[in-house]
Coordinates of C-alpha atoms in Angstrom, one line a residue:
Chain B
M945 CA 1.8 -21.4 -38.9
T946 CA 3.4 -23.8 -36.4
M947 CA 4.0 -23.5 -32.6
G948 CA 6.8 -25.7 -32.9
S949 CA 10.2 -26.3 -34.6
C950 CA 11.1 -27.0 -37.8
E951 CA 13.6 -29.7 -39.4
H952 CA 15.7 -26.9 -40.8
L953 CA 16.5 -25.7 -37.0
Q954 CA 16.9 -29.4 -35.9
E955 CA 19.3 -29.9 -38.4
Y956 CA 21.4 -26.5 -37.6
K957 CA 21.0 -27.5 -33.7
A958 CA 22.7 -31.0 -35.1
T959 CA 25.5 -29.8 -36.6
H960 CA 26.3 -26.4 -34.9
G961 CA 24.9 -26.6 -31.3
T962 CA 23.2 -23.9 -29.6
N963 CA 26.5 -21.9 -29.0
S964 CA 26.0 -18.9 -31.6
F965 CA 22.4 -18.2 -30.3
R966 CA 23.7 -18.2 -26.9
I967 CA 26.5 -15.8 -27.5
I968 CA 24.0 -13.4 -29.5
H969 CA 21.4 -13.7 -27.1
T970 CA 24.3 -12.5 -24.4
Y971 CA 25.9 -9.7 -26.1
F972 CA 23.2 -8.1 -28.2
I973 CA 19.5 -9.3 -27.4
A974 CA 19.4 -9.6 -23.1
C975 CA 22.5 -7.7 -22.1
S976 CA 23.4 -8.6 -18.5
S977 CA 26.9 -6.5 -18.2
A978 CA 27.7 -3.0 -18.7
D979 CA 30.5 -4.3 -21.4
A980 CA 27.9 -6.2 -23.0
R981 CA 25.7 -3.2 -23.9
R982 CA 28.7 -0.9 -25.0
R983 CA 29.2 -3.6 -27.4
K984 CA 25.7 -3.7 -28.3
A985 CA 25.1 -0.1 -28.6
K986 CA 28.3 0.2 -31.3
S987 CA 27.5 -2.8 -33.4
C988 CA 23.6 -3.3 -33.5
V989 CA 23.4 -1.8 -37.2
C990 CA 22.8 -3.3 -40.5
H991 CA 25.8 -4.5 -42.3
T992 CA 24.5 -3.6 -45.3
C993 CA 22.8 0.0 -44.7
R994 CA 24.8 1.2 -41.7
L995 CA 21.7 2.0 -40.0
H996 CA 19.8 0.9 -36.7
T997 CA 16.2 -0.5 -37.9
P998 CA 13.6 -1.9 -35.5
R999 CA 13.6 -5.6 -36.9
L1000 CA 17.6 -6.4 -37.3
H1001 CA 18.4 -9.6 -37.4
A1002 CA 21.2 -11.5 -37.0
C1003 CA 22.6 -14.7 -39.0
L1004 CA 22.9 -18.0 -37.1
H1005 CA 25.7 -19.4 -39.6
C1006 CA 28.1 -16.3 -39.8
I1007 CA 28.4 -12.7 -38.4
Y1008 CA 26.2 -10.6 -40.2
F1009 CA 23.4 -8.4 -38.9
G1010 CA 20.6 -7.5 -41.4
C1011 CA 17.5 -5.3 -41.3
Y1012 CA 14.4 -7.2 -42.0
G1013 CA 11.9 -4.2 -43.3
A1014 CA 14.8 -3.5 -46.3
K1015 CA 15.0 -7.2 -46.8
H1016 CA 18.6 -7.1 -46.1
I1017 CA 18.9 -10.0 -44.2
H1018 CA 16.4 -12.0 -46.9
E1019 CA 19.3 -10.9 -49.1
H1020 CA 22.1 -12.3 -47.2
A1021 CA 19.8 -15.7 -46.8
E1022 CA 19.7 -16.4 -50.5
T1023 CA 23.1 -15.3 -51.5
K1024 CA 25.0 -17.3 -48.6
G1025 CA 22.4 -20.1 -48.1
H1026 CA 22.3 -19.3 -44.5
F1027 CA 18.7 -19.9 -44.0
L1028 CA 18.2 -19.4 -39.9
A1029 CA 18.3 -16.0 -38.3
V1030 CA 17.6 -14.3 -34.8
D1031 CA 15.4 -11.3 -34.3
M1032 CA 17.4 -9.1 -32.4
V1033 CA 14.5 -7.7 -30.0
H1034 CA 12.8 -10.8 -28.9
G1035 CA 15.3 -13.2 -29.9
A1036 CA 13.0 -15.4 -31.9
V1037 CA 14.5 -17.7 -34.8
Y1038 CA 13.6 -17.3 -38.3
C1039 CA 13.7 -19.9 -41.2
F1040 CA 13.7 -18.7 -44.2
E1041 CA 13.1 -22.0 -46.1
C1042 CA 9.8 -22.3 -44.0
G1043 CA 9.1 -18.5 -44.4
D1044 CA 8.1 -18.1 -40.5
Y1045 CA 9.4 -17.6 -37.0
M1046 CA 10.0 -21.3 -35.2
Y1047 CA 10.4 -22.2 -31.8
D1048 CA 12.5 -25.0 -30.0
E1049 CA 12.2 -25.6 -26.3
Q1050 CA 15.8 -25.7 -25.8
L1051 CA 16.8 -22.1 -27.4
E1052 CA 13.7 -20.8 -25.6
E1053 CA 14.8 -22.0 -22.2
I1054 CA 18.2 -20.4 -23.0
A1055 CA 16.7 -17.2 -23.9
R1056 CA 14.6 -17.2 -21.0
K1057 CA 17.5 -17.4 -18.6
Q1058 CA 19.2 -14.7 -20.4
Y1059 CA 16.0 -12.1 -20.0
K1060 CA 15.8 -13.1 -16.1
K1061 CA 19.7 -11.9 -16.0
S1062 CA 19.4 -8.9 -17.5
K1063 CA 16.5 -7.7 -15.7
K1064 CA 18.0 -8.3 -12.3
R1065 CA 21.3 -6.6 -13.1
L1066 CA 19.3 -3.4 -14.4
G1067 CA 17.6 -3.5 -10.7
S1068 CA 14.3 -4.3 -11.9
K1069 CA 12.2 -5.3 -9.0
T1070 CA 9.6 -7.3 -11.4
T1071 CA 9.9 -10.8 -13.1
N1072 CA 7.8 -11.4 -16.6
F1073 CA 5.0 -12.8 -16.2
S1074 CA 5.2 -16.3 -17.6
S1075 CA 1.4 -18.1 -18.5
W1076 CA 0.5 -21.0 -16.3
E1077 CA 1.3 -24.6 -17.9
P1078 CA -0.6 -27.0 -16.8
T1079 CA 1.7 -30.1 -14.8
E1080 CA 0.9 -33.5 -15.8
V1081 CA -1.3 -34.2 -13.0
E1082 CA -3.3 -31.2 -14.0
I1083 CA -3.5 -32.0 -17.3
E1084 CA -4.8 -35.5 -16.1
I1085 CA -7.4 -33.9 -13.8
L1086 CA -8.6 -31.5 -16.5
R1087 CA -9.0 -34.3 -19.2
Q1088 CA -11.1 -36.6 -16.5
N1089 CA -13.3 -33.5 -16.0
P1090 CA -14.4 -32.4 -19.3
K1091 CA -17.2 -29.9 -18.1
R1092 CA -16.3 -26.3 -18.3
R1093 CA -17.8 -23.4 -17.2
K1094 CA -17.8 -20.0 -19.5
V1095 CA -18.4 -17.0 -17.5
E1096 CA -20.2 -14.3 -19.3
M1097 CA -21.7 -11.0 -18.3
K1098 CA -24.9 -11.9 -17.7
S1099 CA -23.7 -14.9 -15.4
S1100 CA -24.4 -15.0 -11.6
I1101 CA -21.9 -17.2 -10.8
G1102 CA -20.5 -16.4 -6.9
L1103 CA -23.7 -14.5 -6.3
R1104 CA -25.7 -16.3 -3.2
G1105 CA -27.8 -15.8 -0.6
L1106 CA -26.7 -16.6 2.9
I1107 CA -29.9 -17.5 5.5
N1108 CA -29.7 -15.5 8.7
L1109 CA -29.7 -17.7 11.6
G1110 CA -30.8 -15.4 14.4
N1111 CA -29.2 -11.9 14.2
T1112 CA -26.1 -13.0 11.9
C1113 CA -26.2 -10.6 9.4
F1114 CA -23.2 -9.2 10.7
M1115 CA -21.7 -12.9 9.9
N1116 CA -23.4 -12.7 6.2
C1117 CA -22.0 -9.3 5.0
I1118 CA -18.2 -10.1 6.0
V1119 CA -18.7 -13.6 4.4
Q1120 CA -20.1 -12.2 1.3
A1121 CA -17.1 -9.6 0.8
L1122 CA -14.6 -12.2 1.5
T1123 CA -16.2 -14.6 -1.2
H1124 CA -15.8 -11.5 -3.3
T1125 CA -12.4 -10.7 -2.7
P1126 CA -10.8 -11.2 -6.3
V1127 CA -7.4 -12.8 -4.9
L1128 CA -8.8 -14.4 -2.1
R1129 CA -11.1 -16.2 -4.5
D1130 CA -8.6 -17.2 -6.7
F1131 CA -6.5 -18.7 -3.7
F1132 CA -9.7 -20.8 -2.9
L1133 CA -10.9 -21.7 -6.1
S1134 CA -7.3 -23.1 -7.3
D1135 CA -7.0 -25.0 -4.4
Q1136 CA -4.3 -23.7 -2.4
H1137 CA -4.8 -24.3 0.9
S1138 CA -3.4 -27.7 2.1
C1139 CA -4.4 -28.0 5.8
Q1140 CA -2.1 -28.0 8.6
V1141 CA -4.6 -28.2 11.6
Q1142 CA -3.3 -31.1 13.4
S1143 CA -6.7 -32.4 14.5
Q1144 CA -8.4 -35.4 14.6
D1145 CA -11.3 -34.0 13.2
A1146 CA -10.1 -32.0 10.2
R1147 CA -13.6 -30.2 10.1
Q1148 CA -12.1 -28.0 12.9
C1149 CA -9.8 -25.8 10.4
L1150 CA -11.6 -22.6 9.5
V1151 CA -9.7 -22.4 6.2
C1152 CA -10.9 -25.7 5.0
E1153 CA -14.5 -24.2 6.1
M1154 CA -13.8 -21.2 3.9
S1155 CA -12.8 -23.5 1.0
R1156 CA -16.1 -25.3 1.3
L1157 CA -17.7 -22.0 1.4
F1158 CA -16.1 -20.8 -2.0
Q1159 CA -17.3 -24.1 -3.6
E1160 CA -20.9 -23.5 -2.4
F1161 CA -20.9 -20.2 -3.8
Y1162 CA -19.3 -20.5 -7.3
C1163 CA -21.2 -23.7 -7.7
G1164 CA -23.9 -22.2 -9.7
A1165 CA -26.9 -23.4 -7.0
R1166 CA -29.5 -20.6 -6.8
T1167 CA -30.9 -21.4 -3.5
P1168 CA -29.5 -19.3 -0.5
H1169 CA -26.9 -21.3 1.8
I1170 CA -27.3 -22.3 5.6
P1171 CA -23.8 -21.2 6.9
Y1172 CA -24.1 -23.1 10.1
R1173 CA -20.9 -25.0 10.2
L1174 CA -19.2 -21.9 9.7
L1175 CA -21.2 -20.2 12.7
H1176 CA -20.3 -22.9 14.4
L1177 CA -16.4 -22.8 13.9
V1178 CA -16.3 -19.1 14.4
W1179 CA -18.3 -19.3 18.1
T1180 CA -15.6 -22.1 18.7
N1181 CA -12.7 -20.3 18.0
A1182 CA -13.7 -16.9 18.7
R1183 CA -16.2 -17.0 22.0
H1184 CA -16.6 -13.5 22.5
L1185 CA -18.6 -13.4 19.3
A1186 CA -20.7 -16.6 20.6
G1187 CA -24.2 -15.8 21.3
Y1188 CA -27.1 -15.0 19.0
E1189 CA -27.1 -11.1 19.9
Q1190 CA -26.0 -9.0 17.3
Q1191 CA -22.5 -8.3 17.2
D1192 CA -20.4 -5.6 15.5
A1193 CA -19.4 -6.7 11.6
H1194 CA -16.0 -5.2 12.2
E1195 CA -15.3 -7.2 15.1
F1196 CA -16.3 -10.2 13.3
L1197 CA -14.1 -9.3 10.4
I1198 CA -10.9 -9.2 12.7
A1199 CA -11.6 -12.1 14.3
A1200 CA -12.5 -14.2 11.3
L1201 CA -8.9 -13.0 9.3
D1202 CA -7.2 -13.9 12.8
V1203 CA -8.9 -17.5 13.1
L1204 CA -8.0 -17.9 9.4
H1205 CA -4.7 -16.7 9.7
R1206 CA -3.9 -19.1 12.6
H1207 CA -5.3 -21.7 10.9
C1208 CA -3.5 -21.4 7.8
K1209 CA -0.1 -21.9 9.9
G1210 CA 2.3 -24.1 8.2
Y1211 CA 5.1 -21.9 7.5
S1212 CA 8.3 -21.8 9.9
D1213 CA 8.6 -19.6 12.9
D1214 CA 12.1 -18.4 11.1
I1215 CA 10.3 -16.6 8.8
L1216 CA 8.0 -14.8 11.3
L1217 CA 11.0 -13.6 13.2
S1218 CA 13.2 -12.2 10.2
Y1219 CA 10.0 -10.6 9.1
N1220 CA 9.3 -9.2 12.4
S1221 CA 12.8 -7.6 12.4
Q1222 CA 13.0 -6.2 8.9
L1223 CA 9.8 -4.5 9.5
N1224 CA 10.7 -2.8 12.5
A1225 CA 12.8 0.4 11.8
G1226 CA 15.2 -0.3 14.6
T1227 CA 13.6 1.1 17.5
S1228 CA 13.5 0.6 21.4
D1229 CA 9.5 0.8 21.6
S1230 CA 9.1 -2.3 19.1
N1231 CA 5.6 -4.6 19.3
G1232 CA 7.3 -6.8 21.6
S1233 CA 4.8 -9.8 21.5
G1234 CA 6.5 -11.2 18.6
N1235 CA 3.7 -10.4 16.2
P1236 CA 1.9 -13.4 14.7
H1237 CA 1.1 -10.8 11.8
H1238 CA 4.3 -12.0 9.8
C1239 CA 3.7 -14.9 8.3
N1240 CA 3.2 -15.7 4.7
C1241 CA -0.4 -17.0 5.0
I1242 CA -2.9 -15.9 2.0
I1243 CA -4.4 -13.6 4.8
D1244 CA -1.3 -11.7 5.7
Q1245 CA -0.6 -11.5 2.1
I1246 CA -3.7 -10.0 1.0
F1247 CA -5.0 -7.9 4.1
T1248 CA -2.0 -7.1 5.9
G1249 CA -0.5 -3.5 5.4
G1250 CA 2.2 -1.3 7.5
L1251 CA 1.2 1.6 9.6
Q1252 CA 4.3 3.8 10.2
S1253 CA 4.2 5.9 13.9
D1254 CA 6.6 8.5 13.6
V1255 CA 7.3 10.1 17.1
T1256 CA 9.1 13.3 16.8
C1257 CA 10.5 14.8 20.1
Q1258 CA 9.9 18.6 19.9
Q1259 CA 13.2 19.3 21.9
C1260 CA 15.7 18.0 19.6
N1261 CA 13.7 16.8 16.5
N1262 CA 14.9 13.1 16.9
V1263 CA 12.2 10.9 15.0
S1264 CA 11.3 7.7 16.6
T1265 CA 9.8 5.1 14.5
T1266 CA 7.8 1.8 14.8
I1267 CA 5.9 0.1 12.0
D1268 CA 2.9 -1.9 13.0
P1269 CA 0.8 -4.4 10.9
I1270 CA -3.0 -4.0 10.4
W1271 CA -5.4 -5.7 8.8
D1272 CA -7.5 -2.6 8.6
I1273 CA -7.6 1.4 9.1
S1274 CA -10.5 3.0 11.8
L1275 CA -11.2 6.1 11.1
D1276 CA -12.9 8.5 13.7
L1277 CA -15.7 10.4 12.8
G1278 CA -17.2 13.1 14.7
P1279 CA -16.3 16.7 15.7
G1280 CA -12.5 17.7 15.8
P1281 CA -9.8 19.8 14.6
P1282 CA -9.6 20.3 10.8
P1283 CA -6.3 18.6 9.2
G1284 CA -3.8 21.1 7.9
G1285 CA -4.1 23.6 10.7
N1286 CA -1.1 24.9 12.7
S1287 CA 0.0 22.8 15.6
N1288 CA 0.5 25.1 18.9
S1289 CA 1.2 24.1 22.4
N1290 CA -2.1 24.0 23.9
S1291 CA -3.8 20.9 24.7
S1292 CA -6.9 19.5 25.3
P1293 CA -7.5 17.1 27.8
N1294 CA -10.1 14.9 26.3
S1295 CA -9.4 14.6 22.3
G1296 CA -5.3 14.5 22.6
F1297 CA -5.6 16.9 19.8
S1298 CA -3.8 20.2 20.8
N1299 CA -5.1 22.2 18.2
S1300 CA -8.1 24.5 19.1
P1301 CA -10.8 22.2 19.6
G1302 CA -13.0 22.4 16.2
T1303 CA -16.6 21.8 15.1
Y1304 CA -14.9 20.3 11.8
E1305 CA -16.7 16.9 10.8
P1306 CA -15.0 15.0 8.0
T1307 CA -17.9 14.4 5.4
S1308 CA -15.7 12.4 3.1
L1309 CA -13.2 9.3 3.0
L1310 CA -10.5 11.2 2.1
E1311 CA -10.7 14.0 4.7
C1312 CA -10.8 11.2 7.3
L1313 CA -7.7 9.9 5.9
K1314 CA -5.9 13.2 6.0
R1315 CA -6.7 13.6 9.6
F1316 CA -5.4 10.1 10.3
T1317 CA -2.4 11.1 8.9
K1318 CA -2.0 14.7 10.1
P1319 CA 0.6 15.2 12.8
E1320 CA -0.8 15.1 16.1
H1321 CA 0.9 17.3 19.1
L1322 CA 0.7 15.2 22.2
G1323 CA -0.3 17.4 25.1
S1324 CA 2.2 18.1 28.1
S1325 CA 0.2 15.1 29.7
A1326 CA 1.7 12.9 27.3
K1327 CA 5.4 13.3 27.4
I1328 CA 7.6 10.9 26.3
K1329 CA 11.2 10.3 27.0
C1330 CA 13.4 10.6 24.4
S1331 CA 15.9 8.2 23.4
T1332 CA 18.5 11.1 22.1
C1333 CA 18.2 14.0 24.4
G1334 CA 17.5 11.6 27.6
S1335 CA 14.8 13.9 28.8
Y1336 CA 10.8 13.7 28.7
Q1337 CA 9.8 16.0 26.1
E1338 CA 6.7 17.3 24.5
S1339 CA 6.4 15.3 20.6
T1340 CA 4.3 15.2 17.9
K1341 CA 3.0 11.8 16.6
Q1342 CA 2.2 11.2 13.0
L1343 CA 0.8 8.2 11.3
T1344 CA 1.4 7.2 7.6
M1345 CA 1.2 3.9 5.8
K1346 CA 4.4 2.2 5.0
K1347 CA 3.5 -0.9 3.3
L1348 CA -0.1 -1.0 1.5
P1349 CA -2.3 -4.1 1.6
I1350 CA -3.7 -5.9 -1.7
V1351 CA -7.1 -5.2 0.2
A1352 CA -7.5 -2.0 2.2
C1353 CA -10.4 -2.6 4.7
F1354 CA -11.5 1.2 5.8
H1355 CA -13.5 1.1 9.1
L1356 CA -15.7 4.4 9.7
K1357 CA -16.1 4.3 13.7
R1358 CA -19.7 5.0 14.0
F1359 CA -20.7 3.4 17.3
E1360 CA -19.1 5.3 20.4
H1361 CA -19.1 3.6 23.4
S1362 CA -18.2 5.7 26.3
T1363 CA -19.1 4.9 29.9
G1364 CA -22.9 4.4 30.0
Y1365 CA -23.0 6.0 26.8
H1366 CA -23.8 4.4 23.3
K1367 CA -24.5 6.4 20.4
K1368 CA -24.2 5.7 16.4
I1369 CA -22.7 8.5 14.4
S1370 CA -25.2 8.5 11.2
T1371 CA -23.2 11.5 9.5
Y1372 CA -22.9 10.9 5.9
V1373 CA -19.3 10.6 4.8
S1374 CA -19.0 10.3 0.9
F1375 CA -16.4 7.2 -0.6
P1376 CA -14.9 7.1 -3.6
E1377 CA -15.1 4.5 -6.2
E1378 CA -11.7 4.9 -7.0
L1379 CA -8.8 5.8 -4.6
D1380 CA -5.2 6.8 -4.5
M1381 CA -3.4 6.2 -1.3
T1382 CA -0.4 8.1 -2.0
P1383 CA -0.6 10.9 -0.4
F1384 CA -0.8 9.2 3.1
M1385 CA 2.2 6.9 2.5
S1386 CA 5.2 7.0 4.7
S1387 CA 7.3 8.5 1.6
S1388 CA 4.9 11.5 1.1
R1389 CA 5.3 12.2 4.9
N1390 CA 6.1 16.1 5.4
N1391 CA 7.6 16.9 8.8
T1392 CA 5.6 19.9 9.4
N1393 CA 2.2 19.6 7.4
G1394 CA 1.2 16.0 7.5
Y1395 CA 0.5 15.7 3.7
N1396 CA 2.1 18.0 0.6
N1397 CA -0.4 19.7 -1.7
Q1398 CA 2.1 19.0 -3.9
V1399 CA 2.1 15.1 -3.8
I1400 CA -1.5 14.9 -4.3
Q1401 CA -1.4 17.1 -7.6
E1402 CA 1.7 14.4 -8.8
S1403 CA -0.4 11.5 -8.0
S1404 CA -3.1 13.0 -9.8
R1405 CA -1.1 12.9 -13.1
G1406 CA -0.7 9.1 -12.3
L1407 CA 3.1 8.9 -11.7
S1408 CA 2.6 6.0 -9.2
C1409 CA -0.4 3.3 -10.2
D1410 CA 1.2 1.2 -7.4
N1411 CA -1.1 3.1 -4.9
K1412 CA -4.5 3.2 -6.5
Y1413 CA -7.2 1.1 -5.1
S1414 CA -10.7 0.1 -6.7
L1415 CA -14.1 -0.2 -4.0
F1416 CA -15.5 -3.7 -4.4
A1417 CA -17.7 -4.0 -1.5
V1418 CA -19.4 -1.5 1.3
V1419 CA -21.0 -2.7 4.7
N1420 CA -23.6 -1.0 5.7
H1421 CA -25.7 -0.8 9.4
M1422 CA -29.1 0.5 9.2
G1423 CA -30.9 1.2 12.6
T1424 CA -29.6 2.2 16.2
I1425 CA -26.7 1.1 18.3
E1426 CA -29.2 -1.2 20.0
S1427 CA -31.2 -2.7 17.0
G1428 CA -29.7 -2.7 13.6
H1429 CA -29.4 -4.8 10.4
Y1430 CA -26.3 -5.4 8.6
T1431 CA -26.4 -5.5 4.7
C1432 CA -23.6 -5.1 1.8
F1433 CA -23.0 -4.2 -1.6
I1434 CA -20.7 -6.5 -3.2
R1435 CA -19.0 -6.0 -6.8
Q1436 CA -18.6 -8.5 -9.8
L1437 CA -17.4 -9.0 -12.8
K1438 CA -16.0 -5.8 -12.8
D1439 CA -18.9 -3.2 -12.9
Q1440 CA -21.8 -4.7 -11.7
W1441 CA -22.9 -4.3 -8.1
F1442 CA -25.2 -6.4 -6.1
K1443 CA -26.9 -5.6 -2.8
C1444 CA -26.7 -8.6 -0.3
D1445 CA -29.3 -8.6 2.5
D1446 CA -28.8 -11.9 3.7
H1447 CA -30.7 -14.4 1.5
L1448 CA -31.6 -11.6 -1.0
I1449 CA -29.5 -10.6 -3.6
N1450 CA -30.4 -7.6 -6.1
K1451 CA -28.9 -6.0 -8.8
A1452 CA -27.8 -2.2 -7.4
L1453 CA -26.6 0.7 -9.4
V1454 CA -23.3 2.0 -8.4
G1455 CA -25.0 5.5 -7.4
D1456 CA -27.2 3.3 -4.7
V1457 CA -23.4 1.9 -3.4
L1458 CA -21.4 5.4 -3.5
N1459 CA -24.6 7.4 -1.5
S1460 CA -25.0 4.5 1.3
E1461 CA -24.0 5.5 4.8
G1462 CA -21.1 3.3 4.5
Y1463 CA -19.4 1.3 7.5
L1464 CA -16.9 -0.9 6.4
L1465 CA -15.4 -0.2 2.8
F1466 CA -13.2 -2.6 0.9
Y1467 CA -10.6 -1.8 -1.7
H1468 CA -8.9 -3.8 -3.9
K1469 CA -5.2 -2.6 -5.2
Q1470 CA -5.8 -2.0 -9.4
I1471 CA -2.3 -3.1 -10.0
L1472 CA -0.6 -6.2 -8.6
E1473 CA 2.7 -6.8 -9.3
Y1474 CA 4.5 -10.4 -9.3
D1475 CA 7.3 -10.8 -6.4
Chain A
M117 CA 18.7 21.1 -29.7
M118 CA 17.1 20.7 -32.8
N119 CA 16.6 24.7 -33.4
L120 CA 20.1 24.4 -34.8
F121 CA 19.3 22.4 -38.0
N122 CA 16.9 25.1 -39.0
N123 CA 19.4 26.4 -41.7
I124 CA 19.9 23.1 -43.4
L125 CA 19.0 21.4 -46.6
P126 CA 16.0 18.8 -46.2
Q127 CA 18.3 15.9 -47.8
D128 CA 21.1 16.7 -45.4
R129 CA 18.5 17.1 -42.3
K130 CA 17.2 13.6 -42.9
I131 CA 21.1 12.3 -42.6
K132 CA 21.6 14.8 -39.5
D133 CA 18.2 13.2 -38.0
A134 CA 19.3 9.7 -38.5
Q135 CA 22.7 10.0 -37.1
M136 CA 21.1 12.1 -33.9
R137 CA 19.0 9.0 -33.8
A138 CA 21.7 6.9 -33.9
T139 CA 23.8 8.4 -31.3
I140 CA 20.4 8.7 -28.7
N141 CA 19.9 5.2 -29.3
Q142 CA 23.9 4.4 -28.5
K143 CA 23.5 6.0 -25.5
L144 CA 20.4 4.6 -24.2
V145 CA 21.7 1.2 -25.0
E146 CA 24.9 1.6 -23.1
T147 CA 23.6 2.7 -19.9
G148 CA 20.8 0.6 -19.9
E149 CA 18.2 3.5 -20.0
R150 CA 16.8 1.7 -23.0
E151 CA 15.6 -1.3 -21.4
R152 CA 14.4 0.9 -18.5
L153 CA 12.3 2.8 -20.8
K154 CA 10.6 -0.5 -22.6
E155 CA 9.7 -1.6 -19.0
L156 CA 8.4 1.6 -18.3
L157 CA 6.6 1.8 -21.8
R158 CA 5.3 -2.0 -21.4
T159 CA 3.7 -1.1 -17.9
R160 CA 2.1 2.1 -19.1
L161 CA 0.3 -0.2 -22.2
I162 CA -0.6 -2.8 -20.0
E163 CA -2.6 -0.2 -17.3
C164 CA -4.2 1.5 -20.2
G165 CA -5.4 -1.6 -22.1
W166 CA -3.6 -1.6 -25.0
R167 CA -1.9 -4.7 -25.0
D168 CA -5.5 -6.1 -24.5
Q169 CA -7.0 -4.1 -27.5
L170 CA -4.2 -5.2 -30.0
K171 CA -4.7 -9.0 -28.6
A172 CA -8.1 -9.2 -29.5
H173 CA -7.1 -7.9 -32.8
C174 CA -4.5 -10.3 -33.3
K175 CA -7.0 -13.1 -32.5
E176 CA -9.7 -11.5 -34.9
V177 CA -7.1 -11.5 -37.7
V178 CA -5.7 -15.2 -36.8
K179 CA -9.3 -16.2 -37.4
E180 CA -10.0 -14.5 -40.6
K181 CA -6.6 -15.6 -42.2
G182 CA -6.9 -19.1 -40.3
L183 CA -4.4 -20.8 -38.0
E184 CA -2.7 -22.8 -40.8
H185 CA -1.4 -20.3 -43.1
I186 CA -0.9 -17.2 -40.4
T187 CA 2.5 -16.0 -40.6
V188 CA 4.6 -13.6 -38.0
D189 CA 4.8 -11.0 -40.9
D190 CA 1.0 -11.1 -41.4
L191 CA 0.4 -9.9 -37.9
V192 CA 3.0 -7.5 -38.0
Q193 CA 1.7 -6.1 -41.1
E194 CA -1.9 -6.1 -39.7
I195 CA -1.7 -4.6 -36.6
T196 CA 1.4 -2.3 -36.4
P197 CA -1.0 0.9 -38.0
K198 CA -3.6 0.0 -35.1
G199 CA -1.2 -0.2 -32.4
R200 CA 0.7 2.9 -33.4
A201 CA -2.7 4.9 -33.5
L202 CA -3.9 3.3 -30.3
V203 CA -1.1 4.6 -27.8
P204 CA -2.3 6.9 -25.8
D205 CA -1.1 10.8 -25.8
D206 CA -0.5 11.0 -22.5
V207 CA 2.0 7.9 -22.7
K208 CA 3.7 9.2 -25.6
K209 CA 4.1 12.3 -23.5
E210 CA 6.0 10.5 -20.4
L211 CA 8.3 8.5 -23.0
L212 CA 9.3 11.7 -24.4
Q213 CA 9.5 13.3 -21.1
R214 CA 12.2 10.8 -19.8
I215 CA 14.3 10.7 -22.9
R216 CA 14.5 14.7 -22.8
T217 CA 15.8 14.1 -19.0
F218 CA 17.9 11.4 -19.8
L219 CA 19.7 13.7 -22.6
A220 CA 19.7 16.4 -19.8
D221 CA 21.5 14.3 -17.6
Q222 CA 23.4 13.1 -20.3
S223 CA 25.0 16.0 -21.1
N224 CA 25.6 17.6 -17.9
I225 CA 28.1 14.4 -17.1

């Protein structure tokens, strides 16, 4: 087998050029017009037996289509002396002299362009995957660095403990979760960050520090890492987190993402503005602050989702929609009305839920999400001026997911901070290994119910794989609101779980993970599509 | 549609089947539905791991026969039966359902 061309193909190209190939490809292989498709439908049959068979080949020397299986194209090649033919499914050129398919750069390029055109015409949203080809520079680097690391099932690469620098377990857990986010890891390990920070001391860039951190995690060192530089950078950039007292891991996550996002700047403001207006479905109460969440940095690409808020005027049924970018979903725990109950006009002053105050407490992530996306009746004390009927009316508000992020972070609100009252809600909330977000999408929104039971059934048949997620990290808090300790579970190499307790890394069972209390839950999209 | 052909001789049935297959195929190509179905099938087969399984099998075959002597025909011969057998039933059902729906839509036009 050869990976390249043959002398016969080269000779043919020299005498006949690439036009026949191009024409055959355009009309019969990857059609990009309706006319071409019609022609293809009518004529893609073997000229000998008049049947449409799976491996039809088109002769490159004359107008003849023949079956491969029944050897009609072989007979043609023998009798006519036409030794080159094109497979009409894949566009591969077969040389009868050599007895195998040959690959010519020029013809492949023609085929590639045709396929792209044809896909676009059919309205396909994705492009075909093409393998990575190293550039000249990359080949040189690979040549100069011959050492290769093979990742096997027993490999502990990527696992490293973190020393606690004084109540910094909240930071250690988030670092563990981030270094085990596959898409983020790939970004940093493939050196995609080019520093834009205009500072004399380039060490001020948190993204560069992250990059160094990934190097520390994946270099194979077994001793725990001391993240003092990271801690210092976070303190200088997020002063509200400075100090050695115990902080909230969730707050740290948001602050860290924010600083990383800011330091990733290198994209023009034009992108910010155009994306901003695209996302907001043209309503008057848009988020006026010129949202910084709409750039194209890696943090936004991975973590930013769109939360849609629909406010329906009870008088005229006009729906006012806004879409807010979010990096995580914070879910209320604790007692409240059950989801799926009918809304009535009574309003309860404290909770904002209008249904009869229930003692329903969600015990699973799904129940939390159902409650989160249920339409809530905003009471008479929260009347909103409707833009259509022009009066102050009572309304219902519903939250749904418009756009899903690649990594979805769920924050279970276990810490209650009311005036002079701090409490931790330790109720058990179960969460699944695999999560389907379809019922909570804006497209599943139903005006009266909140979610449609039928939609859940459909999603279980796997019709929409775009919304499926896999759990890959869980941050847990042990103790009380005054004094506690954070640990986390992270997933590695597909199905291996490890518990990270500052500098102690131990193998864990998936059962341990799913039975843990759960404070921050990190889910990764199962299927990624290339835009 | 198939019920209409129950009273026909087997050899005629074969011809009728082939004719119908050709007609259906033509319609699929004309409307571009064939390409869309191919795309769907490709996605489903990747999702369920079929492509990875077959890729691994191909590698084995190449190792066995040797990189120098192997041809595309060799590979086709070796992996076709396995490939056919490994397609999950629900993928088959889904594609079949799509084709049926397509045909039903066509007859309504």
